[in-house]
Coordinates of C-alpha atoms in Angstrom, one line a residue:
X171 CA 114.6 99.4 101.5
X172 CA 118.1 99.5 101.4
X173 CA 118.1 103.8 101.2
X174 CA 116.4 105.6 103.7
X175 CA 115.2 109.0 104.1
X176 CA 115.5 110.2 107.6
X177 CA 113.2 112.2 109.6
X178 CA 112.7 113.3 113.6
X179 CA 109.7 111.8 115.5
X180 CA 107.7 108.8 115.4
X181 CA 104.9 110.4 114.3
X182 CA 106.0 110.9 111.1
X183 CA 104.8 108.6 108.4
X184 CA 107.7 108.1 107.4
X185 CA 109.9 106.7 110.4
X186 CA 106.1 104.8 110.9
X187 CA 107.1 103.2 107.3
X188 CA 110.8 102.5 107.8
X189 CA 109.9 100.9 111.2
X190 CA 107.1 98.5 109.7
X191 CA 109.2 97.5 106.6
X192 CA 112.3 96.6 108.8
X193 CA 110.2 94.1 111.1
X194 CA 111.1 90.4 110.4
X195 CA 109.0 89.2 107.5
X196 CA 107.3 92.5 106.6
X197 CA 108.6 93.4 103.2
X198 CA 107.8 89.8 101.9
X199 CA 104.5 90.6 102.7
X200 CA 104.3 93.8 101.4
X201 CA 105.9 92.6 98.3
X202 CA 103.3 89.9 98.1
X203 CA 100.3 92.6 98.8
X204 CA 101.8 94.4 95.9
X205 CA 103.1 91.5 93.0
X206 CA 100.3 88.9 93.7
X207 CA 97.3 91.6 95.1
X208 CA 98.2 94.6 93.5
X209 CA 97.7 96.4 96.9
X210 CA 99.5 99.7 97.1
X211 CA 101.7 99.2 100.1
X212 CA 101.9 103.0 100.7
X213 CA 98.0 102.9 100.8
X214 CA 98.3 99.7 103.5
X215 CA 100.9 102.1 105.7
X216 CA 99.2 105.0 105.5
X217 CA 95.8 103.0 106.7
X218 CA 98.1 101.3 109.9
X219 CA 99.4 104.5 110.5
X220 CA 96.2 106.3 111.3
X221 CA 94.8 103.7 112.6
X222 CA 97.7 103.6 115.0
X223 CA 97.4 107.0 115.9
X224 CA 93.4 106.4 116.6
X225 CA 92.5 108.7 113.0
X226 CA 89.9 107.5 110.6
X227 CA 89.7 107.8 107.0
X228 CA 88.0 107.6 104.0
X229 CA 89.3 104.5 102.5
X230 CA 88.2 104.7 98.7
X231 CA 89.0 108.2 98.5
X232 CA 92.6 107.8 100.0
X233 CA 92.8 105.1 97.9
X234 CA 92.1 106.3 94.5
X235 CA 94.9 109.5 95.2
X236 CA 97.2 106.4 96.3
X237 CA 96.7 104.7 93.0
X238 CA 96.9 108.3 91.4
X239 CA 100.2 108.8 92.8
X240 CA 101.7 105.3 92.7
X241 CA 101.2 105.3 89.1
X242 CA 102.7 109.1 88.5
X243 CA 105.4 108.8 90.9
X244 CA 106.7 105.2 91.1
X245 CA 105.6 102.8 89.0
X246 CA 107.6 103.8 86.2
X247 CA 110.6 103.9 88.4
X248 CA 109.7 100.6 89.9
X249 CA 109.3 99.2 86.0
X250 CA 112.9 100.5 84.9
X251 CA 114.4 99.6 88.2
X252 CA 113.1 95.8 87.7
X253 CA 114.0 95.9 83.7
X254 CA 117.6 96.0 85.3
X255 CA 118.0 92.9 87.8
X256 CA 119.5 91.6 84.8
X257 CA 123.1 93.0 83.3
X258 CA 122.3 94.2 79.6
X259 CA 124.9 92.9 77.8
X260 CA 128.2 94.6 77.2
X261 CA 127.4 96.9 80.0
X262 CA 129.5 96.8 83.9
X263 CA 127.1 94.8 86.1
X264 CA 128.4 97.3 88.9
X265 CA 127.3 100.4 87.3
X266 CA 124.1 99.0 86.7
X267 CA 124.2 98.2 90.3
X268 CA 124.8 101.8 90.9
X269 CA 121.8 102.7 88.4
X270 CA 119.7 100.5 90.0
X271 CA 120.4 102.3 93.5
X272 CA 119.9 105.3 91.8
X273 CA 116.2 104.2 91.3
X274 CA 115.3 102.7 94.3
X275 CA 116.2 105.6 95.7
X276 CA 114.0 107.5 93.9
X277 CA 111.3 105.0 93.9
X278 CA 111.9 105.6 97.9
X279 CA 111.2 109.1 97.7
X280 CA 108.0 109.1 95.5
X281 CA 107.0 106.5 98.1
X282 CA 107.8 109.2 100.2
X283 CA 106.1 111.9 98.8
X284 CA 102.6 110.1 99.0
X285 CA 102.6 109.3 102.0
X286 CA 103.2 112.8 103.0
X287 CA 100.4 113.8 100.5
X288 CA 98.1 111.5 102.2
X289 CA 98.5 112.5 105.4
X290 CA 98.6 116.6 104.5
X291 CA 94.9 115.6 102.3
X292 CA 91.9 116.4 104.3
X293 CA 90.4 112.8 103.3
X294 CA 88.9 111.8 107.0
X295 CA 86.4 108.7 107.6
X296 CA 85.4 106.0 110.1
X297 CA 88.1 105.0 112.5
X298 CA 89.0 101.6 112.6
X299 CA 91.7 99.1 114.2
X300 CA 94.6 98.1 111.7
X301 CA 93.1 95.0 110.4
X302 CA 90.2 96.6 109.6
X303 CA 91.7 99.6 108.2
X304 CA 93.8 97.3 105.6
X305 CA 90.6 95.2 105.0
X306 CA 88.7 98.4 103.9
X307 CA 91.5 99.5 101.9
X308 CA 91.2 95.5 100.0
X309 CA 87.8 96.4 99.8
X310 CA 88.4 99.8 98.0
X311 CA 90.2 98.3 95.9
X312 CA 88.1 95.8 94.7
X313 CA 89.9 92.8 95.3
X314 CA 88.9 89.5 97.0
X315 CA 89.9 88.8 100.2
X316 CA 91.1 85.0 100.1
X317 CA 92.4 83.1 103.4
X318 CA 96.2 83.6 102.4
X319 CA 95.8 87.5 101.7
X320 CA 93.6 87.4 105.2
X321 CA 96.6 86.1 107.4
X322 CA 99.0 88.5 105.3
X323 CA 97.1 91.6 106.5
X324 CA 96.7 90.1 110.0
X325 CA 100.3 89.8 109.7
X326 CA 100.9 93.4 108.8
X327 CA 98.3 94.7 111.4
X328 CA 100.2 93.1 113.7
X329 CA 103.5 94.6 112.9
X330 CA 101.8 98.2 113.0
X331 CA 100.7 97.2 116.7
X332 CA 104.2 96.6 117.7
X333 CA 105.3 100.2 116.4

């Protein structure tokens, strides 16, 4: 996350996000959760952040408006930003740079905007610790929980803890 959107307390979901994602091996993780998983990271913060603030939810609920979102808001971003890493030829690789910025930062603030929808949605369920939380959101969507995405998840529960 190279841009950031700022914002005033803690307990905003946001500077809860920025704070996660800047902890030493974080966005690999989140990255992997999202490119090998296809986890929606915003989903994963959203579920450590009310689990951090002791506040259940209803995980395949949340989920499915995550998923709603993601693919509205960012994905497409997040597609045109990657179709970029490489120079198309007989363009400046710097203002493709700048383009690609451009993106990101846009990709940031749809991220943004989701997270904000998901805390402002009246979706409320069982409270759970941050492990638990991430594994529930796995579980809604409907992928296998295999010993390397365990430790990930541990990892990232873990890193919401230290927040």
């Amino acid at each position: 996350m190279s841009v950031q959107l700022k914002s005033k307390t803690m307990d905003n979901i946001w500077d809860f996000a920025l704070a996660i994602y800047q902890q030493n091996g974080v966005k690999a993780d989140c990255l992997v959760a999202q490119d090998v998983y296809g986890l929606d990271v915003t989903m994963l913060i959203f579920a450590l952040y009310r689990s951090r603030h002791g506040l259940g939810f209803d995980a395949p609920a949340s989920y499915e408006l995550a998923r709603q979102l993601t693919r509205m808001l960012v994905d497409p971003l997040r597609a045109r930003r990657r179709a970029l890493k490489s120079t198309p030829a007989g363009h400046d690789p710097r203002t493709i740079a700048q383009l690609r910025d451009q993106i990101e930062a846009a990709e940031l603030a749809g991220e943004h905007t989701i997270l904000q929808t998901l805390i402002k949605s009246d979706i409320k369920g069982p409270k759970r610790n941050g492990y638990d939380s991430l594994c529930a959101c796995v579980v809604a969507a409907n992928i296998s929980l295999d010993l390397d995405l365990e430790a990930l998840l541990k990892r990232l529960a873990l890193a919401g803890q230290k927040i």
